[in-house]
Short mmCIF file of N, CA and C in Angstrom, two decimals:
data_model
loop_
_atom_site.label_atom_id
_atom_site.label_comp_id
_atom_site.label_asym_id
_atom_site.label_seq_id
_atom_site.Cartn_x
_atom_site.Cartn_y
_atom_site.Cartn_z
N UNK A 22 -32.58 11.62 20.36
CA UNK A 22 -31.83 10.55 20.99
C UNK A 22 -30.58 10.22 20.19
N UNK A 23 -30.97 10.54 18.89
CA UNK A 23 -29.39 10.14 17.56
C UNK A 23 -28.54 10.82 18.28
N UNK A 24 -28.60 12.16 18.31
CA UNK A 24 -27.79 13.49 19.02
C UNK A 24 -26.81 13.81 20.04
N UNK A 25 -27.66 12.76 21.33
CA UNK A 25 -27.44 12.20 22.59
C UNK A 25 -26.00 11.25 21.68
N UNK A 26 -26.09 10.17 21.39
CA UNK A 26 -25.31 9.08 21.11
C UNK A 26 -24.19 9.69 20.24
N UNK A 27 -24.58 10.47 19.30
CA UNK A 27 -23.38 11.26 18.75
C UNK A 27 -22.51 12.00 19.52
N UNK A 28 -22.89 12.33 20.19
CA UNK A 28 -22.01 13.56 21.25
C UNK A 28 -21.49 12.64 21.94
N UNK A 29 -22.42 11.28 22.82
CA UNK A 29 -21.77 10.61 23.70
C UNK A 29 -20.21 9.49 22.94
N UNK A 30 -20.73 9.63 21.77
CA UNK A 30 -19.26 8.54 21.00
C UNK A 30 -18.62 9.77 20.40
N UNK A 31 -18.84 10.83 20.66
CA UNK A 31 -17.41 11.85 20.11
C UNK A 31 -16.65 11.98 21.72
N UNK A 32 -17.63 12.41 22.46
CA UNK A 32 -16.89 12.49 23.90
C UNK A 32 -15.71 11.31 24.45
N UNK A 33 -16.43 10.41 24.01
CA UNK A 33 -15.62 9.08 24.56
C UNK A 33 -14.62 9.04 23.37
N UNK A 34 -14.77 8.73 21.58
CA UNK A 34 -13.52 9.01 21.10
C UNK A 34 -12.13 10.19 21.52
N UNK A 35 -12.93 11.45 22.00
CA UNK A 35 -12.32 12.36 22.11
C UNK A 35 -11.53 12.19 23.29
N UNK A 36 -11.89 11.46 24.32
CA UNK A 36 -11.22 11.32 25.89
C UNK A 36 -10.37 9.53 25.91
N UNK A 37 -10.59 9.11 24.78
CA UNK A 37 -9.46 7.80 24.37
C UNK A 37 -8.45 8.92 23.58
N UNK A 38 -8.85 9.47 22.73
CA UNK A 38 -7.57 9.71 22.37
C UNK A 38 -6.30 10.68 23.15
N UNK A 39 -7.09 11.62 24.52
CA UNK A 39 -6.36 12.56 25.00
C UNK A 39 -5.77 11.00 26.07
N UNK A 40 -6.36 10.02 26.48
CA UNK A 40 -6.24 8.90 27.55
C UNK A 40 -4.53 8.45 26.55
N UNK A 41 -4.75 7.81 25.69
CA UNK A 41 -3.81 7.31 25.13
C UNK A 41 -2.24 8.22 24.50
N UNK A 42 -2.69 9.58 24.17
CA UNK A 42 -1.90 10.48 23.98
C UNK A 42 -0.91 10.72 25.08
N UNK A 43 -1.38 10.76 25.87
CA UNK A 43 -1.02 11.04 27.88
C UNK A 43 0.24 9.63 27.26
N UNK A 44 -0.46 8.71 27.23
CA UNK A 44 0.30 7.11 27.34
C UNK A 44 1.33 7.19 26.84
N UNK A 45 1.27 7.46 26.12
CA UNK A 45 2.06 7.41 24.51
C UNK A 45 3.20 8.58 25.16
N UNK A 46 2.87 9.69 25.33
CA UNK A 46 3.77 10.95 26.14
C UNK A 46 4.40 10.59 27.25
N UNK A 47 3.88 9.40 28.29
CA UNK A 47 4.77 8.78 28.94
C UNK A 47 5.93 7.71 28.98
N UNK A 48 5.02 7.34 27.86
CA UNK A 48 6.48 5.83 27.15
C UNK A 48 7.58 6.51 26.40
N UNK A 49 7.24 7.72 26.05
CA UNK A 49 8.13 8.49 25.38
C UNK A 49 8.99 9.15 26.09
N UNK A 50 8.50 9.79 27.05
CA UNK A 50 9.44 11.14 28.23
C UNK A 50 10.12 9.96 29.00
N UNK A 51 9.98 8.86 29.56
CA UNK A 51 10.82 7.65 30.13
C UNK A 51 11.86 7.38 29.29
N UNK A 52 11.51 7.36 28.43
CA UNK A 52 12.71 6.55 27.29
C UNK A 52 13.10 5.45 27.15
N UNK A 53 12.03 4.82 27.52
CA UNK A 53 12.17 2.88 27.63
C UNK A 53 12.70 2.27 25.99
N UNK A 54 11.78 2.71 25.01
CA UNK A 54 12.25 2.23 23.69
C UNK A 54 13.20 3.03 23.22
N UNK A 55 14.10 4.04 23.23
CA UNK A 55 15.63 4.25 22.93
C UNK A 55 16.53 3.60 23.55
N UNK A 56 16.61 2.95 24.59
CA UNK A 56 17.04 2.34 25.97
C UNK A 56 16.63 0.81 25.09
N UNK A 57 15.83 0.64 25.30
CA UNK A 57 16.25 -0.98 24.71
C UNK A 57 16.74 -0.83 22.96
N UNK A 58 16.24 -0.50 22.31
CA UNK A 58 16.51 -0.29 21.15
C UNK A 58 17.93 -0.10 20.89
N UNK A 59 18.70 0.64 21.31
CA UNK A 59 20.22 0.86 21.78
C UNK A 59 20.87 -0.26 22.31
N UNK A 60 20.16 -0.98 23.07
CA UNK A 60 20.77 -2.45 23.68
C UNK A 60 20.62 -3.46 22.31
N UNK A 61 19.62 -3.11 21.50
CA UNK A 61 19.65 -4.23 20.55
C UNK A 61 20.14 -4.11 19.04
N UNK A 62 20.58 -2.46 19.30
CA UNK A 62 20.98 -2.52 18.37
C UNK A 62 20.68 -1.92 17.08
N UNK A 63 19.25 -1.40 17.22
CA UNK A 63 18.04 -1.04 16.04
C UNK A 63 17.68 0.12 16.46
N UNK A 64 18.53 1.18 16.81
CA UNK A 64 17.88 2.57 17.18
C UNK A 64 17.39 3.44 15.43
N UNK A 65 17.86 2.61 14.33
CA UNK A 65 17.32 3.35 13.33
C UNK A 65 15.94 2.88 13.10
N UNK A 66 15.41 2.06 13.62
CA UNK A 66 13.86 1.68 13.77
C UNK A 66 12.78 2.26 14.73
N UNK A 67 13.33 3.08 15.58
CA UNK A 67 12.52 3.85 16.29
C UNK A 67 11.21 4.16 16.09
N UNK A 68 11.36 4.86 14.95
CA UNK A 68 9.66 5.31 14.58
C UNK A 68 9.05 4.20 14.06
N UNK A 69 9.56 3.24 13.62
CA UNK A 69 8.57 1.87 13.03
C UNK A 69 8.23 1.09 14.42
N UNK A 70 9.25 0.96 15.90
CA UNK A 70 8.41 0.31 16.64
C UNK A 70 7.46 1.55 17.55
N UNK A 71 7.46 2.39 16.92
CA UNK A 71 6.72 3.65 17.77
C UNK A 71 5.23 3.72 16.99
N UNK A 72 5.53 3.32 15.81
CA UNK A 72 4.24 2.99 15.06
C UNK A 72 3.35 1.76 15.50
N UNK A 73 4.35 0.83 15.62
CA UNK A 73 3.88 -0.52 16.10
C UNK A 73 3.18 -0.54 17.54
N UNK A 74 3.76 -0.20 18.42
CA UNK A 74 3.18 -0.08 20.03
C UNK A 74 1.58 1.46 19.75
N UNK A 75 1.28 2.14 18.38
CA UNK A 75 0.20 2.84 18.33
C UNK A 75 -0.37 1.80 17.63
N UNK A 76 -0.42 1.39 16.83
CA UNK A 76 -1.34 0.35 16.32
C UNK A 76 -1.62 -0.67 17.35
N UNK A 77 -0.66 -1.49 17.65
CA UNK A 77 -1.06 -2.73 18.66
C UNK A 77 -2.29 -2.12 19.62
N UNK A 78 -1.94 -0.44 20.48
CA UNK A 78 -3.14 -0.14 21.36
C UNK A 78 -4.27 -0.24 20.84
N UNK A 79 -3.91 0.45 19.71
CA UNK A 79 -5.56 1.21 18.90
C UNK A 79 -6.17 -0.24 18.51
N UNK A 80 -5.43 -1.50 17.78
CA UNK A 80 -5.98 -2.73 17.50
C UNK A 80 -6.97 -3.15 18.96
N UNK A 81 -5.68 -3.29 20.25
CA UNK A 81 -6.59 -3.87 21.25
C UNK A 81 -7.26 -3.19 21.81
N UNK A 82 -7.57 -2.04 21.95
CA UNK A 82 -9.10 -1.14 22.35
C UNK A 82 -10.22 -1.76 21.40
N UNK A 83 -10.01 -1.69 20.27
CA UNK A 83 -10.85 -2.06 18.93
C UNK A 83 -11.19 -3.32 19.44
N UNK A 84 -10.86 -4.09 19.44
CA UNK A 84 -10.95 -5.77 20.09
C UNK A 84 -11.84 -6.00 21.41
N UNK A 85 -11.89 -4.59 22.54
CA UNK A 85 -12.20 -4.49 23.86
C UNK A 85 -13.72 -4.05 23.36
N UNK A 86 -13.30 -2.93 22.82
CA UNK A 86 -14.65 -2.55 22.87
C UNK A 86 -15.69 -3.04 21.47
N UNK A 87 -15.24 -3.21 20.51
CA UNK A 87 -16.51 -4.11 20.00
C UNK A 87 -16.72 -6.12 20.56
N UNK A 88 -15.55 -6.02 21.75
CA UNK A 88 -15.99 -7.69 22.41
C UNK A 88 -15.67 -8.58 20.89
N UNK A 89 -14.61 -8.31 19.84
CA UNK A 89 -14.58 -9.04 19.06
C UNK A 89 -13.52 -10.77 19.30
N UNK A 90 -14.02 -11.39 19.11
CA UNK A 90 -13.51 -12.99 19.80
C UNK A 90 -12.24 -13.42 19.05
N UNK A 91 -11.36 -13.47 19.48
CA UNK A 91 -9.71 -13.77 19.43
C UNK A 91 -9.66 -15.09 19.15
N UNK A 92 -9.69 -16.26 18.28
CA UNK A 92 -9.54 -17.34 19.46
C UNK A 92 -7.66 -17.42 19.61
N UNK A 93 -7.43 -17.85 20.77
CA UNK A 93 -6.20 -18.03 20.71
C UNK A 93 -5.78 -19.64 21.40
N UNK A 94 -4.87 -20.23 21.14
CA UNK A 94 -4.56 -21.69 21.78
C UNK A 94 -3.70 -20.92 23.19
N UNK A 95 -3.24 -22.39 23.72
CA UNK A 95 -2.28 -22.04 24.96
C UNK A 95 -1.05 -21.59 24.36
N UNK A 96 -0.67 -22.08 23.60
CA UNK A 96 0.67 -21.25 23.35
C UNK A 96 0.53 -20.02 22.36
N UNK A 97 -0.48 -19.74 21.67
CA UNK A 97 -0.66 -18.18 21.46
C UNK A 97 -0.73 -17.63 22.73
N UNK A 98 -1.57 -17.51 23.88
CA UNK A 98 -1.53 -17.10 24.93
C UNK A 98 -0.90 -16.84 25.98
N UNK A 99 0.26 -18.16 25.98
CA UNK A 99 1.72 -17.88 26.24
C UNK A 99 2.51 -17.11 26.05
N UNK A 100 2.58 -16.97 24.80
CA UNK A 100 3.73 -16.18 23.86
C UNK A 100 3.10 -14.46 23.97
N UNK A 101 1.67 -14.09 23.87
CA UNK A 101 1.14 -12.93 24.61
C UNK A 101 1.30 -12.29 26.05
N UNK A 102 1.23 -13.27 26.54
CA UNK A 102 1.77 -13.05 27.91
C UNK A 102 3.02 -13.12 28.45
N UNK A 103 3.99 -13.71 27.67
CA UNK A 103 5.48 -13.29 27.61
C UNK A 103 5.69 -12.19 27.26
N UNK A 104 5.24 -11.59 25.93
CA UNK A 104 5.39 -9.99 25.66
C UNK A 104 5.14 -9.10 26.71
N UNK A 105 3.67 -9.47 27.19
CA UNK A 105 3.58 -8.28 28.41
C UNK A 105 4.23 -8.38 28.97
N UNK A 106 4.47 -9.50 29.79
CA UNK A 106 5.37 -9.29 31.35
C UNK A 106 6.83 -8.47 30.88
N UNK A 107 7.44 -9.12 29.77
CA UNK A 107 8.54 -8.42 29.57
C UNK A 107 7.88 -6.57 29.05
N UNK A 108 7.09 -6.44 28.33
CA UNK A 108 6.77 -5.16 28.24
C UNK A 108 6.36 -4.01 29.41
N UNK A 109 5.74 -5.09 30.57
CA UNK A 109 5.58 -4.47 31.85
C UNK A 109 6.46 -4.41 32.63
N UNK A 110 8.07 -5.52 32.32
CA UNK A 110 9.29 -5.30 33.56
C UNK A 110 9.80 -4.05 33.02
N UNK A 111 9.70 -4.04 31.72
CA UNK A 111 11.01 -2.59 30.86
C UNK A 111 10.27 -1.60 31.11
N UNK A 112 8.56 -1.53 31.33
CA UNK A 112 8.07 -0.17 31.54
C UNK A 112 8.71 -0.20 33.36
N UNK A 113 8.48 -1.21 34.10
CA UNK A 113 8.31 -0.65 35.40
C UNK A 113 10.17 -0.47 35.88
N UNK A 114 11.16 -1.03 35.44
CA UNK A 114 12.32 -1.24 35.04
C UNK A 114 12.94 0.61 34.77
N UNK A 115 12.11 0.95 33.74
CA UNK A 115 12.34 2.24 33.18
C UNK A 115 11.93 3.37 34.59
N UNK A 116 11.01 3.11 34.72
CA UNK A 116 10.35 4.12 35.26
C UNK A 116 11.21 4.46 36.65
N UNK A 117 11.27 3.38 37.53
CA UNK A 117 12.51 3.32 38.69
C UNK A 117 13.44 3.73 38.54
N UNK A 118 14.59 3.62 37.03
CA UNK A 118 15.63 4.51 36.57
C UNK A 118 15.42 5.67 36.81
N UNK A 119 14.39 6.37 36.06
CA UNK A 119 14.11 7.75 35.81
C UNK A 119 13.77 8.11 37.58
N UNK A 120 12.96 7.53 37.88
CA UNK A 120 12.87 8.32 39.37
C UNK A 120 13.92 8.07 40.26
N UNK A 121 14.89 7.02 40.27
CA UNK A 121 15.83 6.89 41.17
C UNK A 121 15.44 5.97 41.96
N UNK A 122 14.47 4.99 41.96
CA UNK A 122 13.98 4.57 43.27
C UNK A 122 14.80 3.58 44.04
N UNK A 123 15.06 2.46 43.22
CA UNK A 123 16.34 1.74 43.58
C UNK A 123 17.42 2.43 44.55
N UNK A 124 18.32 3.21 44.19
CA UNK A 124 19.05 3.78 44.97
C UNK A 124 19.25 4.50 46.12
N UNK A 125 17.60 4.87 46.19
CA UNK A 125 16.82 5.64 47.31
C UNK A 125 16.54 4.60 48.38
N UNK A 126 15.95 3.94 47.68
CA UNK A 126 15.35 2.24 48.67
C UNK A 126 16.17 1.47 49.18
N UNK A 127 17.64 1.71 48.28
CA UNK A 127 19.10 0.51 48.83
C UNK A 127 19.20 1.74 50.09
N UNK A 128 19.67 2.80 50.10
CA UNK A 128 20.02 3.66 51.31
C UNK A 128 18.88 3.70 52.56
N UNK A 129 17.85 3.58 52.04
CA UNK A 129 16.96 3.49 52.95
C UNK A 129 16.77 2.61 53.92
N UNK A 130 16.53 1.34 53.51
CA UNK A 130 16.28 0.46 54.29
C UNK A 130 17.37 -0.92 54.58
N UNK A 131 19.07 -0.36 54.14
CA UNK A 131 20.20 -1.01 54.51
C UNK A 131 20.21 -2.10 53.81
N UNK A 132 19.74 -2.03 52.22
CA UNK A 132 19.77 -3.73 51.67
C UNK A 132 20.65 -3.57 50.57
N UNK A 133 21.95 -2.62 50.41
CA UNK A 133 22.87 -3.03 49.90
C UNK A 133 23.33 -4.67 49.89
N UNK A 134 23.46 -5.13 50.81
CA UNK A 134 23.96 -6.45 50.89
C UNK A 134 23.45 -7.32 50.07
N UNK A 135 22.18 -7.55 50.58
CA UNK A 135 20.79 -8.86 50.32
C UNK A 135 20.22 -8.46 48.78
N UNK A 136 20.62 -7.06 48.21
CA UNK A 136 20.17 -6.40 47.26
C UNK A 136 19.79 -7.58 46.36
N UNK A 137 20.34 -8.20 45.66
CA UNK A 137 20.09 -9.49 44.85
C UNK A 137 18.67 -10.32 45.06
N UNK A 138 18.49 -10.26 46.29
CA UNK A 138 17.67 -11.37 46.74
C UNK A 138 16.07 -10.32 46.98
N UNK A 139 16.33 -9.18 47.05
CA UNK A 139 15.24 -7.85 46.82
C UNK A 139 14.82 -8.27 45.29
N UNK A 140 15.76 -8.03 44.32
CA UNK A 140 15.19 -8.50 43.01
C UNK A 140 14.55 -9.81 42.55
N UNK A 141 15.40 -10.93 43.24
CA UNK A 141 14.70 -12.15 43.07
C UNK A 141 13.41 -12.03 43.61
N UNK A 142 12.89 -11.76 44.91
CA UNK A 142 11.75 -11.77 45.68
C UNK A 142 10.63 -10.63 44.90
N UNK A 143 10.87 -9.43 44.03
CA UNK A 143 9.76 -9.24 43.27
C UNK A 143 10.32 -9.66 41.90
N UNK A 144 10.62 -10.33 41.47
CA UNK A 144 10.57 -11.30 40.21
C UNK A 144 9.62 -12.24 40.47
N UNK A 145 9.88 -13.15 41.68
CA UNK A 145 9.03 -13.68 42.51
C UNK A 145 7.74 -13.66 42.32
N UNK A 146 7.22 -12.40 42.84
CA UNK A 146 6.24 -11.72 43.43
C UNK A 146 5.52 -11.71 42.28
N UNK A 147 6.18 -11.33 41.05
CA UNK A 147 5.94 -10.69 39.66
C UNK A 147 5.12 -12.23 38.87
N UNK A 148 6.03 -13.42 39.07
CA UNK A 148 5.65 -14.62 38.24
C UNK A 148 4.79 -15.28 39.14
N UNK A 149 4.07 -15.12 40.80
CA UNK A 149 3.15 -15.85 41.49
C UNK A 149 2.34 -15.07 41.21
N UNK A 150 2.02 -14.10 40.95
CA UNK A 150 0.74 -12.72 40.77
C UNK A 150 0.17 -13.21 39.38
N UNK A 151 1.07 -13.57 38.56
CA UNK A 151 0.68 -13.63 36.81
C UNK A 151 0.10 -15.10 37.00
N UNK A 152 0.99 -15.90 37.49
CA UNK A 152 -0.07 -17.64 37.48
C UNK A 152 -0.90 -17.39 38.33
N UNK A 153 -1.69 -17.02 39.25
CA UNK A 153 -2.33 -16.75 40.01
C UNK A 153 -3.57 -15.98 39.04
N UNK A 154 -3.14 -15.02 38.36
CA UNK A 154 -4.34 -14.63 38.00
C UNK A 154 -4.72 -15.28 36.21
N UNK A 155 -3.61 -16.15 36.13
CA UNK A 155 -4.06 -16.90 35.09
C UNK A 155 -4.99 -17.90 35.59
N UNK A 156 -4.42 -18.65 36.55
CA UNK A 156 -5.35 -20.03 37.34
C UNK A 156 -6.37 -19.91 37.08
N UNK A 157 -7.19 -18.06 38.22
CA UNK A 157 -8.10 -17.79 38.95
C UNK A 157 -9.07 -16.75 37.83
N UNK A 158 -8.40 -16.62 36.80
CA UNK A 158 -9.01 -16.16 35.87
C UNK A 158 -9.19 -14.93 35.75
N UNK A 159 -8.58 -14.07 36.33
CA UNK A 159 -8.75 -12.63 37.12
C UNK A 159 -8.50 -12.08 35.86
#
């Protein structure tokens, strides 16, 4: 039964790390952190926030899976959830660059004009989804 459990926690280490490798190979081939990094200024820090976004994962898997208890106040929790959303607009931000989608979607469906009000409405969309599943606990 030891045997069983050994194999089963190499399998699962072994398929987090190809899971996260993948991740890591996608935040990279996008180019979201040269792209902001360049906007701010600190492209000679590259590999230190490239270190930082591998630790932060590997910390919060570690945290997930041994269920170890955080406590955090409301404004730690705030200030966490400010990071993501902004970490989730620059990933989803990035990713639309690289595929084009924007420009595809303005020709498509004639919203050159209103274009502005396309962005406001999933900004929108973006900050009723996040209180919503803060409220509801999701």
């Amino acid at each position: 039964m030891l045997i069983r459990y050994a194999m089963l926690a190499i399998a699962c280490f072994a398929s987090g790390v190809a899971i996260s490798g993948g991740y890591f190979a996608f935040i990279s081939m996008i180019g979201i952190f040269p792209k902001l990094l360049e906007k701010v200024k600190g492209a000679r820090h590259y590999l230190f926030i490239e270190c930082l976004l591998a630790y932060g994962a590997a910390l919060a898997n570690l945290i997930y899976v041994f269920k170890i208890s955080v406590p955090v106040t409301w404004v730690g929790y705030t200030i966490i959830c400010l990071f993501g959303g902004i970490f989730v607009g620059c990933l989803a931000g990035a990713l639309t660059e690289v595929l084009n989608v924007i420009p595809i979607a303005a020709r498509r469906f004639s919203v050159r004009r209103n274009f502005p009000y396309v962005i406001y409405g999933l900004a929108a969309g973006k900050l009723v989804g996040s209180v919503l599943s803060v409220v509801l606990g999701m």
